[in-house]
CSV table of C-alpha atoms and ligand atoms in Angstrom, one decimal:
chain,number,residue,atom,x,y,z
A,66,UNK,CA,125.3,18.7,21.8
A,67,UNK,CA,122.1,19.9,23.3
A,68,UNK,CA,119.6,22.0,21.5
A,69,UNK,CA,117.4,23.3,24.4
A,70,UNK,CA,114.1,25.6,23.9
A,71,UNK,CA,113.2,27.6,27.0
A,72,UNK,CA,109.4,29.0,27.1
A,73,UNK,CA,108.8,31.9,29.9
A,74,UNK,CA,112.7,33.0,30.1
A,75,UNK,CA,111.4,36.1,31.3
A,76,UNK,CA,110.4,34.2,34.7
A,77,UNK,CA,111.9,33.4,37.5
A,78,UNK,CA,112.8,29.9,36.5
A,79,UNK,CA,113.2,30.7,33.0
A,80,UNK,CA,115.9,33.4,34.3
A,81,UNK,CA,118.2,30.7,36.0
A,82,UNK,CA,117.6,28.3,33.2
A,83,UNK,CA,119.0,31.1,31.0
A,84,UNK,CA,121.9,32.1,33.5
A,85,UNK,CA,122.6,28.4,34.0
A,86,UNK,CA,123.2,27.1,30.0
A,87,UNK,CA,124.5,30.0,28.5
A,88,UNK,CA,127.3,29.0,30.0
A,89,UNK,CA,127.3,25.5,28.9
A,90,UNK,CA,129.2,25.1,25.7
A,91,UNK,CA,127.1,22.1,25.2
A,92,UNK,CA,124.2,23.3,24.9
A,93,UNK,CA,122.7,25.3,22.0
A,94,UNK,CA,120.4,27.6,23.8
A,95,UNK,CA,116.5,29.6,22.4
A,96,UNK,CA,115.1,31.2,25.2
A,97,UNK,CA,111.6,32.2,24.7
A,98,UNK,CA,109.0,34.3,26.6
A,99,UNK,CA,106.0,36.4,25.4
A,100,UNK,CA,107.5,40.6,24.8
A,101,UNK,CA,110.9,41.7,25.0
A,102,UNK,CA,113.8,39.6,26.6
A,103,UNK,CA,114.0,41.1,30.2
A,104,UNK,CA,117.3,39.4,31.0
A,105,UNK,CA,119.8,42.1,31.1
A,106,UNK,CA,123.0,39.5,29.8
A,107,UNK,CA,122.3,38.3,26.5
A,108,UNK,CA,125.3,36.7,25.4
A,109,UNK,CA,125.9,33.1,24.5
A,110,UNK,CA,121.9,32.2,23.7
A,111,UNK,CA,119.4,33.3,21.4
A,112,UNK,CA,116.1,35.1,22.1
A,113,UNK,CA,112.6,35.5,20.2
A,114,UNK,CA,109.3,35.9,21.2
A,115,UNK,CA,106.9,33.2,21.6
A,116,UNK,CA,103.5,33.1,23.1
A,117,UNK,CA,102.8,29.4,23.4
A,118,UNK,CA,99.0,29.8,23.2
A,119,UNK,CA,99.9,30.7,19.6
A,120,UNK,CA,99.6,26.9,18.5
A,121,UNK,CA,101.1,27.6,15.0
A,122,UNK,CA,104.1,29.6,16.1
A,123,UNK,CA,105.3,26.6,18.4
A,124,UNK,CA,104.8,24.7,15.3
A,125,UNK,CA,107.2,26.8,13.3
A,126,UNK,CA,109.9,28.0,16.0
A,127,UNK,CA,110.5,24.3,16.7
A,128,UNK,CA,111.0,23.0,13.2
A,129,UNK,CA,113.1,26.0,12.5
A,130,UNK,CA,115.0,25.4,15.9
A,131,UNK,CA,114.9,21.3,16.1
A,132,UNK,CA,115.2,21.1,19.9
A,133,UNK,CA,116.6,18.0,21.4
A,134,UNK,CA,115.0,19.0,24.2
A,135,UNK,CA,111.9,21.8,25.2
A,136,UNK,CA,111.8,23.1,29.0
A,137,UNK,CA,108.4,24.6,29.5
A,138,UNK,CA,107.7,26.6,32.2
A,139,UNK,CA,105.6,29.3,31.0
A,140,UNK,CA,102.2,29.4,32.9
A,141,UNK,CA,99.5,31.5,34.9
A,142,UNK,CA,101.0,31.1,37.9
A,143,UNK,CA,98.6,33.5,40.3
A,144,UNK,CA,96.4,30.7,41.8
A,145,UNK,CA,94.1,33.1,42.7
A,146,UNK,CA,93.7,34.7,39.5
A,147,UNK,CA,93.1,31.2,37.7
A,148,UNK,CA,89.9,30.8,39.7
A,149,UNK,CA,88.3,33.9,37.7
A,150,UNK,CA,90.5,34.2,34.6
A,151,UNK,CA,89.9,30.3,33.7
A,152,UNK,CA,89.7,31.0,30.2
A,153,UNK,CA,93.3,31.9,30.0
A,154,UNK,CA,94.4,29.4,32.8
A,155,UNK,CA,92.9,26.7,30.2
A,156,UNK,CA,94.6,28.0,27.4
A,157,UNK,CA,97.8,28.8,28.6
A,158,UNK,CA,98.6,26.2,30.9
A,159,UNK,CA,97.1,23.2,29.6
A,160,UNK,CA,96.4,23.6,26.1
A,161,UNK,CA,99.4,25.3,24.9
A,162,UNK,CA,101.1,22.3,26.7
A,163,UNK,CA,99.2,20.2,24.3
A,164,UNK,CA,101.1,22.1,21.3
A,165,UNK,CA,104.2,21.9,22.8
A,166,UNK,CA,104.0,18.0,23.2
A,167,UNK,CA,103.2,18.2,19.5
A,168,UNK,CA,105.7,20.1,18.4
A,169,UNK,CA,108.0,17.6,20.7
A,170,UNK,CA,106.6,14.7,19.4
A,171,UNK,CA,107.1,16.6,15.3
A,172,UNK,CA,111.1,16.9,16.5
A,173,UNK,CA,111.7,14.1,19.0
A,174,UNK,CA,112.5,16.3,21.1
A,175,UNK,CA,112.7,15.9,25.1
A,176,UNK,CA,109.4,17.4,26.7
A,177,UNK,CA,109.9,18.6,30.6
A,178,UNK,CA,106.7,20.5,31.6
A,179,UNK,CA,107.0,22.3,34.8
A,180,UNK,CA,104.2,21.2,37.6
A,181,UNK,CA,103.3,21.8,40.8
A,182,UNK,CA,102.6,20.3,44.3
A,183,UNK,CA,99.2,21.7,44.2
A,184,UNK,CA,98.0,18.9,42.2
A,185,UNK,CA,98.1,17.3,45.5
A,186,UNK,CA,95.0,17.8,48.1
A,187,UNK,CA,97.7,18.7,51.1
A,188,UNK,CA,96.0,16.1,53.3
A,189,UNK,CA,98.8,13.7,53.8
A,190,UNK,CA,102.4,15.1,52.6
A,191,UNK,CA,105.0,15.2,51.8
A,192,UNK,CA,104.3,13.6,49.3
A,193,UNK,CA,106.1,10.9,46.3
A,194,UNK,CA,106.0,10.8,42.8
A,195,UNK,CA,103.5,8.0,43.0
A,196,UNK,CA,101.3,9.2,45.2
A,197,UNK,CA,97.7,10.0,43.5
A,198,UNK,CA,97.1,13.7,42.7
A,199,UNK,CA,93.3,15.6,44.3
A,200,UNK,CA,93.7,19.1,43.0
A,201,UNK,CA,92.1,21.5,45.1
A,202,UNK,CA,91.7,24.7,42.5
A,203,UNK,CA,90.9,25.8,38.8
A,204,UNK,CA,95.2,26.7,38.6
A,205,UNK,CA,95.8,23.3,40.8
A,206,UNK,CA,93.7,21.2,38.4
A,207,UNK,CA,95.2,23.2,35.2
A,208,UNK,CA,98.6,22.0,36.1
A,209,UNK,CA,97.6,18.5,36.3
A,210,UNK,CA,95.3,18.6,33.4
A,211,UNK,CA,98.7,19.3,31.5
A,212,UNK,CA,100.6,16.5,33.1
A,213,UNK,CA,98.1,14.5,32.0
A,214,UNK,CA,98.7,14.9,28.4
A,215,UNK,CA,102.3,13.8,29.3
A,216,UNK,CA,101.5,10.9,31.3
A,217,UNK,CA,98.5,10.0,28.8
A,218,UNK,CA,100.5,10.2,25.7
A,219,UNK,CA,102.3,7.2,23.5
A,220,UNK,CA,105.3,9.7,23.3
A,221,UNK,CA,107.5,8.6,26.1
A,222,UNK,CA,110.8,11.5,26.3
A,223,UNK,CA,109.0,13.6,28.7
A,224,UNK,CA,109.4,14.6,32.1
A,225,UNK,CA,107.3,16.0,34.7
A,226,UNK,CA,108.9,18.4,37.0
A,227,UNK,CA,106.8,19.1,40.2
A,228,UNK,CA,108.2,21.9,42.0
A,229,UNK,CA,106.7,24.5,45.3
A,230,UNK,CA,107.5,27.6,46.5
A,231,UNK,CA,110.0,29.0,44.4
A,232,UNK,CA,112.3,31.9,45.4
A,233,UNK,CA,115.5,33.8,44.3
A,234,UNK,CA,116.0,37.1,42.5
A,235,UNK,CA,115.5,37.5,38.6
A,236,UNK,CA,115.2,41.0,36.7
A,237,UNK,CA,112.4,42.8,36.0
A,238,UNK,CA,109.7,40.4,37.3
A,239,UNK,CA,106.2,40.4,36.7
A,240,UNK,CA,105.7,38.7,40.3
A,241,UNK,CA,107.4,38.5,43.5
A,242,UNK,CA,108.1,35.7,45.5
A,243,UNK,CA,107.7,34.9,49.5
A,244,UNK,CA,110.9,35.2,50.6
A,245,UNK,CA,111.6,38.2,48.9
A,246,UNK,CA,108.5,39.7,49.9
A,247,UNK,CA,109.7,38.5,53.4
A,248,UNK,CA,113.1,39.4,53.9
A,249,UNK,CA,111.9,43.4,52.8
A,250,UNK,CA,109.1,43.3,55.1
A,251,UNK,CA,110.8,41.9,58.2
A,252,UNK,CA,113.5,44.5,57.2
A,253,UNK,CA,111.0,47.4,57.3
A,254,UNK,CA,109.2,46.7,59.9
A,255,UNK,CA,105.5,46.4,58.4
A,256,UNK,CA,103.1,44.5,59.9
A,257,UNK,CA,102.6,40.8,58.8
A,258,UNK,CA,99.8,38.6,58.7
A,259,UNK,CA,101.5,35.0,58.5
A,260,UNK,CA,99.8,31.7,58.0
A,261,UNK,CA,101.3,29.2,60.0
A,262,UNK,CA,98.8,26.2,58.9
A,263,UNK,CA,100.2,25.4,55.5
A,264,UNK,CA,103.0,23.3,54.8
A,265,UNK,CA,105.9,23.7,52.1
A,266,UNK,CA,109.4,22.8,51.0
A,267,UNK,CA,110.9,26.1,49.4
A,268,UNK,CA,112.8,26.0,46.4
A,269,UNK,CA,116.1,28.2,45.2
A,270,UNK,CA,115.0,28.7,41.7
A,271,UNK,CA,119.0,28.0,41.1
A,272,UNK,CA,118.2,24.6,42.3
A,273,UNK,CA,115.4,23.5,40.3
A,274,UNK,CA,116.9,25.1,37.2
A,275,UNK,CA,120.2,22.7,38.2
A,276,UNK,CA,117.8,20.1,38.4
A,277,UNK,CA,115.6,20.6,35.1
A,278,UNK,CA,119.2,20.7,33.3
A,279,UNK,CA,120.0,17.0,35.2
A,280,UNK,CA,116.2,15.4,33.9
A,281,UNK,CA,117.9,16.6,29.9
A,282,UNK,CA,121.4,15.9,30.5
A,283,UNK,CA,120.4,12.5,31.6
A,284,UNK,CA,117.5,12.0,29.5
A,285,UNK,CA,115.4,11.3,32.5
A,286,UNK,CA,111.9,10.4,31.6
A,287,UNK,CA,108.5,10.2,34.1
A,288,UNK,CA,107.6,12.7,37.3
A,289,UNK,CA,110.0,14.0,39.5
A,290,UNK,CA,109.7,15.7,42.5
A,291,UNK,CA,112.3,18.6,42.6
A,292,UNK,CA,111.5,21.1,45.9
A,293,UNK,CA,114.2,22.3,48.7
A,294,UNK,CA,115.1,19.7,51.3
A,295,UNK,CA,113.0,20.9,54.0
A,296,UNK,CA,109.6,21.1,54.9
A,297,UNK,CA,108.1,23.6,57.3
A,298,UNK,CA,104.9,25.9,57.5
A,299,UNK,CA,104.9,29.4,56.3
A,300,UNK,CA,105.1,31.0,59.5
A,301,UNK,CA,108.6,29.1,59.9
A,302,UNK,CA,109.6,30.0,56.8
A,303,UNK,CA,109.4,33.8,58.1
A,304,UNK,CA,110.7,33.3,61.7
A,305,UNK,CA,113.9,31.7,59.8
A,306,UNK,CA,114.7,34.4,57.1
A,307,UNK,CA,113.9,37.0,60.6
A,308,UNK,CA,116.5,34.8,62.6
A,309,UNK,CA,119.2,35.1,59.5
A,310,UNK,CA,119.1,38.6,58.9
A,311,UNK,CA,118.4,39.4,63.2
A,312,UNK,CA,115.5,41.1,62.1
A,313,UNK,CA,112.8,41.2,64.6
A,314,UNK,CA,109.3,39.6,64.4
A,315,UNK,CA,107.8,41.8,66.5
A,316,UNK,CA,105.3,42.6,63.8
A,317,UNK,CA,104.9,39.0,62.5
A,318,UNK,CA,101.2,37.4,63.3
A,319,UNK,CA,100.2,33.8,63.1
A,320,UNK,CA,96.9,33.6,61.2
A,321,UNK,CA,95.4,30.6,59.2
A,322,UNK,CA,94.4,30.4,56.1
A,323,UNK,CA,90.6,29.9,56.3
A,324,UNK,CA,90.8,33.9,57.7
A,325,UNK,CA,92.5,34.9,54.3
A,326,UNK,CA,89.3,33.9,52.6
A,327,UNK,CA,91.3,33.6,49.2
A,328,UNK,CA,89.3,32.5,46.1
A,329,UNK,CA,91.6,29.2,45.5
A,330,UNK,CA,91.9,26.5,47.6
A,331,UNK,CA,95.4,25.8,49.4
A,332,UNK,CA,96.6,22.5,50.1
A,333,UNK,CA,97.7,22.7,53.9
A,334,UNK,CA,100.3,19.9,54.4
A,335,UNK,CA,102.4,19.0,51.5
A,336,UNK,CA,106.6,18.6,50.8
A,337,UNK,CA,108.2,16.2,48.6
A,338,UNK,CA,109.9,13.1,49.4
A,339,UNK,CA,113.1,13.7,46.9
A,340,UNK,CA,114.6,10.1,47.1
A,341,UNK,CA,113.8,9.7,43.4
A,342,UNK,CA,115.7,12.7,42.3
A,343,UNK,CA,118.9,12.1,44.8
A,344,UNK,CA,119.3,8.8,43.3
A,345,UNK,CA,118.4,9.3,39.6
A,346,UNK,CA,119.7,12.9,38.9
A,347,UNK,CA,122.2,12.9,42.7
A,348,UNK,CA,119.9,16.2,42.8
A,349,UNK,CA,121.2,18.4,46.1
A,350,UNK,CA,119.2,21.2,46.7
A,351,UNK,CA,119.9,23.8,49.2
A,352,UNK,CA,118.4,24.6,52.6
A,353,UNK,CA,116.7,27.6,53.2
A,354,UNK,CA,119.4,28.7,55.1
A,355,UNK,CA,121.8,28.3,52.1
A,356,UNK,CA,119.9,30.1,49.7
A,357,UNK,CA,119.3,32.7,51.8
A,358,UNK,CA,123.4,33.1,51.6
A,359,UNK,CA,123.3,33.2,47.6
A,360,UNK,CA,120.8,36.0,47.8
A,361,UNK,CA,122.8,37.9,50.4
A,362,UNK,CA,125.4,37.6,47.6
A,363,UNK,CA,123.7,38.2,44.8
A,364,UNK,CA,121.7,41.1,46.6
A,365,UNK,CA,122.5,42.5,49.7
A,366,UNK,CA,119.1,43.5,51.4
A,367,UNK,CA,120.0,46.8,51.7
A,368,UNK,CA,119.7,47.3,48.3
A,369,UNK,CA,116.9,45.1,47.3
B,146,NAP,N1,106.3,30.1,41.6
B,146,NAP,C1,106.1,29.1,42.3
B,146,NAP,O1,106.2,29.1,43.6
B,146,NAP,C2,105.7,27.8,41.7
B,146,NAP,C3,105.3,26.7,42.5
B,146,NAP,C4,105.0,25.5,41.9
B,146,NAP,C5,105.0,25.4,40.5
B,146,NAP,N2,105.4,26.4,39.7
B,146,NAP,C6,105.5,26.2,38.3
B,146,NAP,O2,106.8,26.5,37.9
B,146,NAP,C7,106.9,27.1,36.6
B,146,NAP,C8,107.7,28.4,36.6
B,146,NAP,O3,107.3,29.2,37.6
B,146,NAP,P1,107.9,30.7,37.8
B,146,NAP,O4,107.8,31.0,39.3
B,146,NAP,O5,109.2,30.8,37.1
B,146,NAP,O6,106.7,31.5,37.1
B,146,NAP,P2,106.8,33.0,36.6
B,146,NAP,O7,107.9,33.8,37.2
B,146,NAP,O8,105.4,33.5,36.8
B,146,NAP,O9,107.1,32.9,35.1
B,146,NAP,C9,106.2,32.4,34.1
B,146,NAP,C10,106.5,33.0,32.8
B,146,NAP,O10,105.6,32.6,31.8
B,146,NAP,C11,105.4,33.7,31.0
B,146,NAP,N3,104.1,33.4,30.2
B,146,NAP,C12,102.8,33.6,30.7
B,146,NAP,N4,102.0,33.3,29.6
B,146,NAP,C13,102.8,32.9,28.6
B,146,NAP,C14,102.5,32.6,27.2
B,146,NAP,N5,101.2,32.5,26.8
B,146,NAP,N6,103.5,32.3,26.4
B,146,NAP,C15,104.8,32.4,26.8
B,146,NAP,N7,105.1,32.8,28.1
B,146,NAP,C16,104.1,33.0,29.0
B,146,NAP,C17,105.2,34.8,31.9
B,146,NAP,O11,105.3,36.0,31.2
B,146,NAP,P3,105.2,37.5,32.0
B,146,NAP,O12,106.5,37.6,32.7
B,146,NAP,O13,105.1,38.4,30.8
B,146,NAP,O14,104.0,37.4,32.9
B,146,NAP,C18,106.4,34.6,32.9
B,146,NAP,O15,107.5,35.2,32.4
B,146,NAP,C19,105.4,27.3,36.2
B,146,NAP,O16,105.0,26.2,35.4
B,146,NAP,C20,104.7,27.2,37.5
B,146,NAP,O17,103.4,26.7,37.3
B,146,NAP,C21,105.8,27.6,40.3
């Protein structure tokens, strides 16, 4: 029987981690997020509010809990606002990990912190497990800042889950995601500014929740990269949810991202080799394509 801790169940990958192992009569499931639960089915788990920042809390909620295993993937996830809120980047997404790797270490438990393929400088991808992180940003170099206490500890049961571009449809979401904001724009017919000079592997967030649920069940330990199957620029990304739904791209213009003048840093060029998890976890994620199908399932885009 699996005890499993969730932190940020009220995000989009703390959603399908929810919808995935409340399900699983193995599992014993506390899903955690800072405020109210914002997942509309609450059977078969628990819920209480945690804010991970709150070192003593962690302390508590895991010795009352006793996880066998913690799944954290609460963060600041605006890159942009890292670079002027870095206070809060600092606390939330690497020091806070440092309590949760505490709390693991108190209760054995199986650490798998969330990370990101911005640790990587985007000069050379896709990229493999072993390949040495340059991060680019104050959010990029918060992310791998936290791996570090991972990879730096004596504690050994954790996992590193590296992830990019993540998409699907959750409840009540504090942030959108591209190929939602996509697929609505294309459909009304607003003008988009596109960069077509970075690189990246989208994700169904059903897909990396399947595969944080493989790194437990199997007791995987080290990094893994766990991104969709394909790599292709932004631009692409949009010309292929256009081509699904026959929506036009009439309005759709190629810029680059030096025009966007964004405060963070973007690594153009990176994907993930996935070798690693195919073999250890036989992870399968699903082309772009293929998610696209769950989401026409789950939410026909007339109604989104
Ligand atoms: N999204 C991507 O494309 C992407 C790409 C690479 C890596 N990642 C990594 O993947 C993980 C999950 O991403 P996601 O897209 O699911 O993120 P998300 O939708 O932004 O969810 C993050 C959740 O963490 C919560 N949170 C923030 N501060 C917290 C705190 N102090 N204590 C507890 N919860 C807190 C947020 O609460 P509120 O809802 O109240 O804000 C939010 O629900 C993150 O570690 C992220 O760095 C994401």
């Amino acid at each position: 029987m699996h005890r499993i801790l969730i932190t940020g169940s009220n995000g989009l990958l703390g959603q399908k981690l929810v919808e995935l192992l409340q399900v699983n009569s193995s599992v014993e499931l506390l899903a955690t997020s800072t405020g109210d639960n914002r997942i509309s089915q609450k059977e078969g788990y628990s819920y209480q509010s945690l804010d991970i920042t709150d070192r003593e809390a962690v302390l508590a909620m895991c010795k009352a809990f006793r996880p066998t295993a913690i799944i954290n993937t609460a963060a600041i996830t605006l890159v942009d606002l890292c670079e002027t809120e870095q206070e809060l980047c600092q606390r939330v997404n690497v020091t806070a990990v440092g309590y949760l790797l505490e709390a693991a270490i108190a209760e054995q438990a199986h650490l798998i912190q969330v990370s990101t393929d911005f640790v990587f400088n985007g000069q050379e991808g896709p990229y493999r497990e072993t390949d040495t992180p340059d991060p680019l940003s104050i959010y990029s170099t918060s992310k791998y800042d936290a791996e570090c206490l991972l990879t730096n500890s004596e504690y050994a049961n954790w996992s590193i889950a590296r992830t990019m571009i993540i998409y699907g449809i959750g409840e009540n979401m504090s942030r959108s995601n591209i190929v939602l904001w996509a697929r609505n724009a294309l459909r009304d017919m607003q003008d988009m500014n596109v960069v077509g000079d970075q690189f990246r592997s989208p994700t169904l967030a059903e897909d990396l929740a399947d595969g944080c649920w493989r790194l437990v069940d199997r007791n995987a330990r080290g990094i893994y990269h766990l991104s969709g199957p394909e790599t292709m620029s932004i631009l692409d990304m949009v010309f292929k949810i256009a081509a699904h739904y026959g929506f036009s791209t009439e309005k759709v213009k190629e810029i680059d991202t030096a025009s966007l003048g964004q405060p963070a840093a973007r690594p153009p060029r990176t994907g993930f080799i996935l070798d690693k998890a195919r073999k250890d976890l036989d992870y399968s994620p699903r082309t772009l394509e293929q998610g696209l199908e769950l989401l026409e399932k789950q939410s026909p885009i007339g109604t989104a």
